[in-house]
Short mmCIF file of C-alpha atoms in Angstrom, two decimals:
data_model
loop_
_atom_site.label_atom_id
_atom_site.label_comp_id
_atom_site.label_asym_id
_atom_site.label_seq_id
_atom_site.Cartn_x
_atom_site.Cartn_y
_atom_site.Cartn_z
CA UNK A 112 0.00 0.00 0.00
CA UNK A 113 2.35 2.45 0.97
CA UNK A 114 4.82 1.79 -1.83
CA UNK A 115 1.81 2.25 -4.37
CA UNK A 116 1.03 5.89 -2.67
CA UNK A 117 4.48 6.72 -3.07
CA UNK A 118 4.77 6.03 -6.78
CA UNK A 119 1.41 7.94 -7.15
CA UNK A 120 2.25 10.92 -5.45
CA UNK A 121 5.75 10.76 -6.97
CA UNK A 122 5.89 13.97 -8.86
CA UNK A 123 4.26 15.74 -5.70
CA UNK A 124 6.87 14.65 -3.02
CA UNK A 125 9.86 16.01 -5.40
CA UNK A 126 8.41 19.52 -6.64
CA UNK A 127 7.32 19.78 -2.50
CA UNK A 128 10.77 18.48 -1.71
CA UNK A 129 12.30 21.52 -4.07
CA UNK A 130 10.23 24.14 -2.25
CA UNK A 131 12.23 23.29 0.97
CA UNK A 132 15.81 23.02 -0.37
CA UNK A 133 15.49 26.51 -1.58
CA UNK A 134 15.28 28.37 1.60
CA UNK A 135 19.01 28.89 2.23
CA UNK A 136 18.10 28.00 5.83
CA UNK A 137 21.63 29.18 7.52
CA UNK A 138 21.73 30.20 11.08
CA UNK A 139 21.45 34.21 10.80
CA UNK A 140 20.94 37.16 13.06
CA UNK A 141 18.35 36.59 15.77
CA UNK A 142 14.84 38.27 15.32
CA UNK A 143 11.78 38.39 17.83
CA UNK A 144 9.81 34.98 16.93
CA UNK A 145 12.91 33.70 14.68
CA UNK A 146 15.78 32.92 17.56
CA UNK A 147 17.96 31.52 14.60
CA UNK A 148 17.05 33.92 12.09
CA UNK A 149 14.64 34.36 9.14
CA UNK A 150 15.53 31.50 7.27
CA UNK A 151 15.54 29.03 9.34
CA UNK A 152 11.87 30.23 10.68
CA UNK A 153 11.00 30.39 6.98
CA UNK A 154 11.79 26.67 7.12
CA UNK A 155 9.97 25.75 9.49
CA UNK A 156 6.84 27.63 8.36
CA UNK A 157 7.27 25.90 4.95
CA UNK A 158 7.11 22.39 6.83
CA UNK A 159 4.39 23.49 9.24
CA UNK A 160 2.44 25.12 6.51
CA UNK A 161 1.99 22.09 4.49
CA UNK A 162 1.77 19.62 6.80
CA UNK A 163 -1.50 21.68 8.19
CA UNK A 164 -3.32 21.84 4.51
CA UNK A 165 -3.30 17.83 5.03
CA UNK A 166 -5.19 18.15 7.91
CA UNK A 167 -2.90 17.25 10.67
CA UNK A 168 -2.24 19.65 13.81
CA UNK A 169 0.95 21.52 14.28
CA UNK A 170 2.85 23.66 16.69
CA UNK A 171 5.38 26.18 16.44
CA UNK A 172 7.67 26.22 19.94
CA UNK A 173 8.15 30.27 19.96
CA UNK A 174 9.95 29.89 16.84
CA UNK A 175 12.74 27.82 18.08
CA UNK A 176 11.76 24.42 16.81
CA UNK A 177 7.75 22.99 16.08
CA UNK A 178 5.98 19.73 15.46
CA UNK A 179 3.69 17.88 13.25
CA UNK A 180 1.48 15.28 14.74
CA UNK A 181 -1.03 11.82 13.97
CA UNK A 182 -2.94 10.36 16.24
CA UNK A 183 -4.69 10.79 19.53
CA UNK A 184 -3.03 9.95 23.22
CA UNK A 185 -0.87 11.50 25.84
CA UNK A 186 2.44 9.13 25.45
CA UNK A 187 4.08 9.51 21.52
CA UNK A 188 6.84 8.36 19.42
CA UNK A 189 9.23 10.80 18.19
CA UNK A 190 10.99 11.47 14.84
CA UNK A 191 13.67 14.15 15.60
CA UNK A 192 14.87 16.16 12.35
CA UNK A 193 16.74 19.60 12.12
CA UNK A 194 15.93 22.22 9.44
CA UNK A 195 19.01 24.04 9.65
CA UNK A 196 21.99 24.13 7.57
CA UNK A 197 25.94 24.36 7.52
CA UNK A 198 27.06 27.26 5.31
CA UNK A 199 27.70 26.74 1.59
CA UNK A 200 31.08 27.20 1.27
CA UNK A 201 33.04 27.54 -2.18
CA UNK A 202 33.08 25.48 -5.57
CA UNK A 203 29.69 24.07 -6.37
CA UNK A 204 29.02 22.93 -9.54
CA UNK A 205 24.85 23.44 -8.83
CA UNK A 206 23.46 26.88 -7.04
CA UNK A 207 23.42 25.44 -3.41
CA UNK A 208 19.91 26.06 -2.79
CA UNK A 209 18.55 25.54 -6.74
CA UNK A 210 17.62 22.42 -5.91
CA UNK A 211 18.17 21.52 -9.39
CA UNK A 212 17.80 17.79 -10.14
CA UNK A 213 20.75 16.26 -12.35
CA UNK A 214 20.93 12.49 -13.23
CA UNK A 215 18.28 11.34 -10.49
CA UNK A 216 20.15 13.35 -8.10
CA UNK A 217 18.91 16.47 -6.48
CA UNK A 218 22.02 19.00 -5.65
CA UNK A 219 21.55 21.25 -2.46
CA UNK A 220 22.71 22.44 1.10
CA UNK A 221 20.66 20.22 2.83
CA UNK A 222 19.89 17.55 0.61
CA UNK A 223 21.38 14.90 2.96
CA UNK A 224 21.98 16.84 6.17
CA UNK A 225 19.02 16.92 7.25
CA UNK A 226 16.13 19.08 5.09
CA UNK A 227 15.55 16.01 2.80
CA UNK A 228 15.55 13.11 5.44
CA UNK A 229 13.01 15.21 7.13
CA UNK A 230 10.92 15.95 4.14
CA UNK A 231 10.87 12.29 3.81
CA UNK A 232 9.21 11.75 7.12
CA UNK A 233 6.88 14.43 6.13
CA UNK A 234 5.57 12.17 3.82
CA UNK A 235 6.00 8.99 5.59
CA UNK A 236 3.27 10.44 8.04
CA UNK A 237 1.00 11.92 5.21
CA UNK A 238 0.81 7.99 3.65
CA UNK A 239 -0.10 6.97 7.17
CA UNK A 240 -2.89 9.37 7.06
CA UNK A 241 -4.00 8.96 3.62
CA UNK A 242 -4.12 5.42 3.87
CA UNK A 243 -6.47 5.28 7.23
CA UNK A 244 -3.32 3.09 8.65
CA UNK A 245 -3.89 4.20 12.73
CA UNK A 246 -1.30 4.12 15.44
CA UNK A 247 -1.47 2.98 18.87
CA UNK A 248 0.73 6.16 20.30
CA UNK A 249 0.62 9.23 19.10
CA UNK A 250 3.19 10.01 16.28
CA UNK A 251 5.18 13.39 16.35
CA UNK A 252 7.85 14.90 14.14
CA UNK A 253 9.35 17.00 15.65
CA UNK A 254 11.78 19.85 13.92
CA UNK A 255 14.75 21.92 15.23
CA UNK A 256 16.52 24.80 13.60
CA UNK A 257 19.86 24.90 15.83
CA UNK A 258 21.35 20.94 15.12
CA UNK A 259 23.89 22.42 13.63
CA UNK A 260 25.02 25.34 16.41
CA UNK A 261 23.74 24.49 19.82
CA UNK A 262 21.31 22.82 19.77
CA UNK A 263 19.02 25.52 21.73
CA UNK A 264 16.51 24.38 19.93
CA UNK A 265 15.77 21.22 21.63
CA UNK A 266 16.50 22.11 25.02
CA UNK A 267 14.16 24.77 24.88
CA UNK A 268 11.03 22.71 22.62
CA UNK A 269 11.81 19.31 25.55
CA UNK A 270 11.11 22.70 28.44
CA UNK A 271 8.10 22.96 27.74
CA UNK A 272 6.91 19.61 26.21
CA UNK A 273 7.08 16.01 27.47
CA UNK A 274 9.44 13.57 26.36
CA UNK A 275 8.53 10.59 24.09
CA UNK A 276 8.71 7.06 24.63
CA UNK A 277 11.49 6.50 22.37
CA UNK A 278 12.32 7.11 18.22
CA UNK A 279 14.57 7.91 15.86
CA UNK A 280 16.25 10.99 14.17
CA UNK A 281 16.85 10.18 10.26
CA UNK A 282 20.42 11.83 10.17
CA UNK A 283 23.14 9.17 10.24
CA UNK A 284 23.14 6.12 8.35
CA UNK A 285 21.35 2.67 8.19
CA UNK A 286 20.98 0.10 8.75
CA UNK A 287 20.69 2.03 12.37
CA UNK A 288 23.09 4.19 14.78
CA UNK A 289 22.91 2.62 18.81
CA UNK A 290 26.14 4.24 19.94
CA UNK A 291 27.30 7.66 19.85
CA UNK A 292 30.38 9.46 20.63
CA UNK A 293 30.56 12.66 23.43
CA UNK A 294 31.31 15.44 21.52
CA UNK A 295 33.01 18.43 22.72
CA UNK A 296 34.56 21.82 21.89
CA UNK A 297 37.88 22.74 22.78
CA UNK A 298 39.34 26.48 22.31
CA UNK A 299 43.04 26.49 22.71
CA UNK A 300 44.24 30.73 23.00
CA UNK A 301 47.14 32.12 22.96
CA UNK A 302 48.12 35.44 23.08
CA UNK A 303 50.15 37.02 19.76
CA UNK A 304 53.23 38.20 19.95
CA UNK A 305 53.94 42.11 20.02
CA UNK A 306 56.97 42.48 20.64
CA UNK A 307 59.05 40.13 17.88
CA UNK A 308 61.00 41.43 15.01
CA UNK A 309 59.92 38.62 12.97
CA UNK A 310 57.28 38.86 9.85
CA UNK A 311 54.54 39.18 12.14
CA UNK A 312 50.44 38.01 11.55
CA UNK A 313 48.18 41.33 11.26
CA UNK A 314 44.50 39.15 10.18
CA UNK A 315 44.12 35.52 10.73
CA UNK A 316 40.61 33.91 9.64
CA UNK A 317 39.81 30.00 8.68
CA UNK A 318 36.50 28.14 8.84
CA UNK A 319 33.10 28.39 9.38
CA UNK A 320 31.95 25.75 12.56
CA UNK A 321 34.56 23.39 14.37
CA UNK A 322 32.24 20.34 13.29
CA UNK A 323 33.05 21.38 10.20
CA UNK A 324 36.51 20.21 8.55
CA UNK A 325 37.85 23.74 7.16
CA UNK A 326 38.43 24.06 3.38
CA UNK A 327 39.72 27.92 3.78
CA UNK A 328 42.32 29.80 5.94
CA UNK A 329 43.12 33.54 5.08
CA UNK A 330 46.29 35.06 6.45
CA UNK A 331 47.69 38.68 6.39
CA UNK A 332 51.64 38.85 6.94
CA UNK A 333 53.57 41.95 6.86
CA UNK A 334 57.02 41.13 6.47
CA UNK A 335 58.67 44.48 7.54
CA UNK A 336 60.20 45.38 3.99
CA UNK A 337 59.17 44.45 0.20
CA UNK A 338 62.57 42.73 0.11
CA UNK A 339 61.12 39.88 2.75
CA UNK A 340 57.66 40.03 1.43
CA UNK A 341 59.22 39.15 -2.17
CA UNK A 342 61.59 36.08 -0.10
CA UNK A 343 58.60 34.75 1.79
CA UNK A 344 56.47 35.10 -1.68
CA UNK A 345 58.96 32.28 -3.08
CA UNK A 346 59.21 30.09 -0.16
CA UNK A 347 55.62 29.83 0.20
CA UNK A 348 55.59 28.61 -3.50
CA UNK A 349 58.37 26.52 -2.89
CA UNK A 350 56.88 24.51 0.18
CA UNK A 351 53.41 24.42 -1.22
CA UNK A 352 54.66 22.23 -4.15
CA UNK A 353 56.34 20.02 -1.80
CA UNK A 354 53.49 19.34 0.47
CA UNK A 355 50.78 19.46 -2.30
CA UNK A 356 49.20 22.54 -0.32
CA UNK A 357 46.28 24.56 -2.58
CA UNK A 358 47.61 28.36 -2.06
CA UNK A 359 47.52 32.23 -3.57
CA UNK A 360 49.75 34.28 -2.40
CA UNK A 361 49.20 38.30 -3.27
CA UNK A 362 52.34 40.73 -2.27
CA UNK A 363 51.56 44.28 -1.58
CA UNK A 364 54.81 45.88 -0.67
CA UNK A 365 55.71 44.27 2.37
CA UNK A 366 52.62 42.64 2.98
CA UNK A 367 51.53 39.44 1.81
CA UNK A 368 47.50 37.87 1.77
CA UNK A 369 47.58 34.18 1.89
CA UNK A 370 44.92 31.68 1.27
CA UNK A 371 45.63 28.34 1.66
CA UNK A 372 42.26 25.73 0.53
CA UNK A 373 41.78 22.22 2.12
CA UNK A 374 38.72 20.24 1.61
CA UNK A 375 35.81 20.27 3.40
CA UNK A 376 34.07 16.96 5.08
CA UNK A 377 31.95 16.04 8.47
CA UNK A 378 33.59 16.66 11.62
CA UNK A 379 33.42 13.37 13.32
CA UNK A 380 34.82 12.16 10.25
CA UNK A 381 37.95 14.46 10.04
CA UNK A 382 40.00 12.25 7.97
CA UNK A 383 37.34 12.69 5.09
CA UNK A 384 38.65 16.09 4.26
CA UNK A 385 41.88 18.18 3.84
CA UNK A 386 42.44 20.42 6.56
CA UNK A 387 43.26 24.10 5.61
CA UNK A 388 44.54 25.22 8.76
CA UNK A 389 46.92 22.62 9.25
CA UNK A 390 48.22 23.06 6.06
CA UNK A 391 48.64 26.60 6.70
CA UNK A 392 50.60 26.31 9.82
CA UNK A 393 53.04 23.77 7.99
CA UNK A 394 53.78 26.32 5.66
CA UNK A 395 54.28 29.00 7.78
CA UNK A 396 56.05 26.67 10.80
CA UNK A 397 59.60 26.56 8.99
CA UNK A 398 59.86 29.94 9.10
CA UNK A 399 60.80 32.97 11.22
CA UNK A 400 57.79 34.23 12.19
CA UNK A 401 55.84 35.94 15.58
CA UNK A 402 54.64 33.01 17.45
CA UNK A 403 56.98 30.24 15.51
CA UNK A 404 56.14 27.62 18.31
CA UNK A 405 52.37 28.26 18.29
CA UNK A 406 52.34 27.40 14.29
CA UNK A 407 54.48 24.30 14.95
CA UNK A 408 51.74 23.25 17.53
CA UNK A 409 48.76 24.05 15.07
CA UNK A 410 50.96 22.30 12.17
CA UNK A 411 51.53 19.12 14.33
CA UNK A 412 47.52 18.34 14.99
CA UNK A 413 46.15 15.01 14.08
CA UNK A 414 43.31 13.88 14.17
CA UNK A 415 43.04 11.39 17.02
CA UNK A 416 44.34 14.18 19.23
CA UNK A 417 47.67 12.80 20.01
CA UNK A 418 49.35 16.17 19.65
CA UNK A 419 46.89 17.22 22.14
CA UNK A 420 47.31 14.54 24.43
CA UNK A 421 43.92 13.14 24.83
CA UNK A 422 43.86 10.23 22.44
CA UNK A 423 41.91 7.57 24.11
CA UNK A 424 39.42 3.93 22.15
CA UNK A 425 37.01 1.45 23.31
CA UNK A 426 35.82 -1.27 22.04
CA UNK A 427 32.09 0.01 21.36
CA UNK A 428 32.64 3.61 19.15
CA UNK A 429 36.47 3.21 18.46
CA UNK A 430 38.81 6.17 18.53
CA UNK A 431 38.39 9.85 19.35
CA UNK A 432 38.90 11.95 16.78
CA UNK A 433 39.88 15.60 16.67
CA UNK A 434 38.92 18.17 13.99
CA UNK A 435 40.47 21.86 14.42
CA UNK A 436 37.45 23.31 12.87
CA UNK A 437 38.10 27.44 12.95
CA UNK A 438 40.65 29.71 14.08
CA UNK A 439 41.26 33.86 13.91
CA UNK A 440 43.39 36.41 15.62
CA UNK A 441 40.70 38.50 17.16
CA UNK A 442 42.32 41.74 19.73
CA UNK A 443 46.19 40.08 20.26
CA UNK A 444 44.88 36.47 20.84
CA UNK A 445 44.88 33.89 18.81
CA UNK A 446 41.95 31.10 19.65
CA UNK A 447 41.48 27.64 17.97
CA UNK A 448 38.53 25.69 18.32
CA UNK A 449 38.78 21.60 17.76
CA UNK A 450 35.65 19.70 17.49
CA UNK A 451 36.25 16.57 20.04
CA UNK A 452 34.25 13.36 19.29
CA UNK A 453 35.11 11.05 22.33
CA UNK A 454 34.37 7.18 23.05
CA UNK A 455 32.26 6.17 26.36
CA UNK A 456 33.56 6.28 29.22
CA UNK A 457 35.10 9.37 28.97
CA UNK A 458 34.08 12.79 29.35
CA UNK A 459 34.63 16.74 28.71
CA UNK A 460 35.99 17.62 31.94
CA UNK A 461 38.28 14.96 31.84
CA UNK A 462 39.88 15.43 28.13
CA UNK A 463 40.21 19.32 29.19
CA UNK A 464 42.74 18.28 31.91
CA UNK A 465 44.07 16.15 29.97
CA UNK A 466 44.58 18.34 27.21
CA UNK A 467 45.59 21.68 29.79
CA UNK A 468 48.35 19.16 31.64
CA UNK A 469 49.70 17.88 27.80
CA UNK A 470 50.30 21.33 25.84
CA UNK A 471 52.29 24.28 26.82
CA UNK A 472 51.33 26.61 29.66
CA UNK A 473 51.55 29.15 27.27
CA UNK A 474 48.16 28.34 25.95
CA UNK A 475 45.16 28.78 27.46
CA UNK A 476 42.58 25.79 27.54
CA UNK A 477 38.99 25.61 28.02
CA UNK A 478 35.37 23.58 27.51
CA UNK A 479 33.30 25.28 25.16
CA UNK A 480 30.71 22.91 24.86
CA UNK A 481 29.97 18.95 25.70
CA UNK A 482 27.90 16.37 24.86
CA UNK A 483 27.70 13.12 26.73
CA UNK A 484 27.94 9.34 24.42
CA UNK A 485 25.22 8.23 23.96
CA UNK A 486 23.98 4.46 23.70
CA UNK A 487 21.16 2.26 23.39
CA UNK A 488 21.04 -1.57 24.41
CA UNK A 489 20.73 -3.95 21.48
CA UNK A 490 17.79 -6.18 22.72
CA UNK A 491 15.79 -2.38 23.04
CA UNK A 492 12.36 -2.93 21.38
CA UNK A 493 13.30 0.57 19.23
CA UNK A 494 16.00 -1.33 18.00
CA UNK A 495 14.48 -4.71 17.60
CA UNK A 496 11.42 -2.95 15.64
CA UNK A 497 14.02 -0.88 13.19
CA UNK A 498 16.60 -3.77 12.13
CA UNK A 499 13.36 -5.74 11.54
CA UNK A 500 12.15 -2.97 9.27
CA UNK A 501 15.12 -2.33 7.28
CA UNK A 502 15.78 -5.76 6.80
CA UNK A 503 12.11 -6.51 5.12
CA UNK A 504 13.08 -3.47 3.14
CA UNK A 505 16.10 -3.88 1.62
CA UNK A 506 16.96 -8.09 2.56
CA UNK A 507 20.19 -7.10 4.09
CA UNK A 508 20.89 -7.94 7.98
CA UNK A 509 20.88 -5.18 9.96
CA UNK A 510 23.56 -4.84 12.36
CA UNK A 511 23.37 -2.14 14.70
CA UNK A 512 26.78 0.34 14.38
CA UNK A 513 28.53 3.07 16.32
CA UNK A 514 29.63 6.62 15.25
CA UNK A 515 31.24 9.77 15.80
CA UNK A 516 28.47 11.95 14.73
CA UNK A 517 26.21 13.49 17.33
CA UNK A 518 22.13 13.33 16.55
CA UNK A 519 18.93 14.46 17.58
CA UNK A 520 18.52 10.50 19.20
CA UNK A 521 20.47 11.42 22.43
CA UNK A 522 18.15 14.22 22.77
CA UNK A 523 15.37 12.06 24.07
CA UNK A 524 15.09 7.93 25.43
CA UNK A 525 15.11 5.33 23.56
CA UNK A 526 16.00 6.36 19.87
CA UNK A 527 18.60 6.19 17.82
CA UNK A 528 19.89 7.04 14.37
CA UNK A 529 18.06 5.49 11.43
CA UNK A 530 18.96 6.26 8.20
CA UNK A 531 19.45 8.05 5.60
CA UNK A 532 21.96 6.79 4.30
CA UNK A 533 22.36 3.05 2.77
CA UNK A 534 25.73 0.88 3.33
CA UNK A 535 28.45 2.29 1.06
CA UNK A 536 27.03 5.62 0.16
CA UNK A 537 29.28 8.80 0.54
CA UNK A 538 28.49 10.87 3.40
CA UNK A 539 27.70 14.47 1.14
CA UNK A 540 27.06 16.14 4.77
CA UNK A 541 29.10 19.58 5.17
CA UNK A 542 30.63 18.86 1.41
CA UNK A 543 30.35 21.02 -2.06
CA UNK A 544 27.69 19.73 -4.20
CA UNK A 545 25.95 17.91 -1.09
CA UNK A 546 23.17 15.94 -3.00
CA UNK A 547 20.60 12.91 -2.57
CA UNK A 548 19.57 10.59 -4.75
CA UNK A 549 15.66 10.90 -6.31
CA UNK A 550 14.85 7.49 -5.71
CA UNK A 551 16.76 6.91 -2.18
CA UNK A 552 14.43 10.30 -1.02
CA UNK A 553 11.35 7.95 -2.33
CA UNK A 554 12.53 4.72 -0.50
CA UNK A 555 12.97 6.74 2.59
CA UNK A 556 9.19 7.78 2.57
CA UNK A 557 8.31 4.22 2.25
CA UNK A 558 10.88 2.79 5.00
CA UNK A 559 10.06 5.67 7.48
CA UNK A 560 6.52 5.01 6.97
CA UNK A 561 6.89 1.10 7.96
CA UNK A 562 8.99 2.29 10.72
CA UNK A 563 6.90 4.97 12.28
CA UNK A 564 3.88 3.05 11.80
CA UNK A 565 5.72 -0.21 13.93
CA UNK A 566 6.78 1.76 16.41
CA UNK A 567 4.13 3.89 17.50
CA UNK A 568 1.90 0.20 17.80
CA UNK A 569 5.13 -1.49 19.86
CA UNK A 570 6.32 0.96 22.39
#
């Protein structure tokens, strides 16, 4: 039945699926009503808007996150999706938010992380409805527009509304997610150097969010004379051919502007990308220059935070890994933020002494932000009901894994990740040309519908 709606109501679920890809639903300046700023509100109006003309009640949370809902009942099952979205970032082949459809493939910010997933539970719940299939619990999906910040949204939405019986977020991969990594953000300061003769840093920027690998680092040096500027031109040359660094140098007298590109790529998944602040430091680290030791440090970083001294494993969600995410020079100090994704039995506090007793005293250390692991028995019924639904789906076993990535599912008991991506997809989240396939969005809608509808009659 449900398979049948979706291939009538094909057509309808894409050009709907469009409409929400093209609000360019970044975090921006905070309004009254809009706590994450127009877009993101816009979002969620476009989700709550259409979910009301097919007849089922809504909510907007004082614009900070809002829910759909089926059924009648005071206990529900929750399906946890953000609306909010990294920034674009540089080199797309497709306008980010066109939502332009190329070779079954739809190309946006969002796509994949998490505007389409959601969309796809959007119409998992309208098939319900349409179909007269009734749950046991109530069903809510429920939408946040600060996943990719704070996560304000949440705490302030679970403030003020019960929590669910259990659920999923559709934001990871399948076949399902049980066990999460903590995740937390370190900012490692130091102050700049004033008082050095050496080519000295006047502007320092490089990327966007520390669970974000960066993919740009801008530099301003001035070099004292045009004689140096014209010497450090060349050796920056020189060493970026050696190390296979992406860089443009411009000279302006004795100045030089620097901008060194990596490649972008998840933050629990540092390895994924090339890191443009790394690379910067290891061109500027053979050199005389203010603060030589700090951009030895900053060249040296890893990314299971052995030059940090907090490398730790178990046996459940494997290593931590460590993604220096931003940095800038901001009023003499220089401040680095790394995006910490930790196994269990560890926490924040604990990696920040670590991390303060490893590295120099002439940095200061501090906790910017934590998130405890997260992790859900196997023999859970929410666990039991999902690998039975993906494997009816797609007649592969479904064996439960463990991640870096933070979701929605810690937010609330019992859930976990589910979905959307199948075994040996590329993860598109946080990347240029972030897309999703036409007919994996479709299959979603059909295995979210199974799933929602077996849950809210189990739990």
């Amino acid at each position: 039945m449900i398979r049948e709606f979706v291939e009538q109501h094909r057509q309808e679920m894409i050009d709907s699926l469009q409409g929400l890809l093209r609000i360019p639903s970044v975090e921006g300046p905070s309004k009254p009503g809009q706590p994450f700023g127009e877009e993101p509100a816009q979002a969620l109006g476009y989700v709550l808007d259409y979910a009301a003309k097919r007849g089922f009640s809504v909510a907007n949370l004082d614009g900070y996150a809002g829910h759909v809902e089926y059924g009648l009942g005071e206990d529900y099952v929750a399906v946890l999706s953000h609306l909010d979205v990294v920034p674009v970032g540089p080199g797309w082949s497709h306008p980010p938010f066109g939502a332009e459809i190329h070779d079954g493939r739809i190309y946006a910010r969002g796509a994949i992380d998490d505007k389409g997933p959601a969309w796809s539970t959007v119409w998992a719940l309208i098939a319900l409805k349409e179909l007269g299939l009734t749950t046991r619990r109530k069903v809510r999906l429920i939408f946040g527009l600060d996943e990719e910040s704070g996560w304000k949204c949440m705490r302030h939405y679970f403030s003020v509304e019960p929590l669910p019986l259990g659920g999923f977020t559709p934001d990871a991969d399948f076949p399902l997610i049980h066990a999460e990594k903590g995740v937390a953000t370190l900012c490692l300061e130091m102050t700049a150097d004033k008082d050095s003769m050496a080519p000295c840093v006047i502007h320092f920027r490089a990327g966007d969010r520390p669970n974000m690998v960066p993919d740009k680092a801008d530099i301003e040096i001035d070099c004292h004379s045009e004689t140096a500027a014209q010497e450090w031109e060349q050796h920056l040359h020189k060493e970026a051919r050696q190390h296979h660094i992406d860089v443009a140098v411009k000279r302006d007298a004795s100045k030089l502007r620097v901008t060194v590109r990596g490649v972008s790529a998840h933050g629990s998944t540092p390895d994924e990308g090339v890191n443009a602040i790394v690379q910067l430091a290891t061109l500027l680290s053979n050199r005389n220059i203010a603060n030589a030791s700090m951009w030895h440090v900053i060249a040296a970083q890893d990314t299971r935070g052995k030059s940090l001294g907090i490398d730790t494993a178990d046996e459940v969600t494997g290593p931590l890994t460590s993604n220096l995410g931003c940095a800038e020079l901001t009023d003499g100090r220089y401040r680095f933020w790394f995006n910490i994704r930790y196994p269990a039995g560890q926490d924040g506090e604990g990696l920040l002494e670590k991390c303060r007793e490893y590295v120099s005293d002439r940095w200061s250390v501090h906790l910017e932000g934590d998130m405890a692991p997260h992790y859900v028995p196997l023999d859970s019924p929410v666990v039991q009901v999902l690998q039975r639904v993906y494997e009816e789906h797609t007649g592969m076993k479904a064996t439960p894994l463990a991640i870096g990535g933070a979701t929605y599912a810690r937010v609330i008991p019992n859930a976990v990740a589910f979905g959307p991506l199948f075994p040996g997809q590329p993860d598109l989240a946080h990347r240029r040309d972030e897309y999703w396939s036409i007919n994996d969005f479709l299959r979603c809608v059909e295995i979210y519908a199974h799933a929602i509808y077996e849950l809210a009659n189990t739990l």
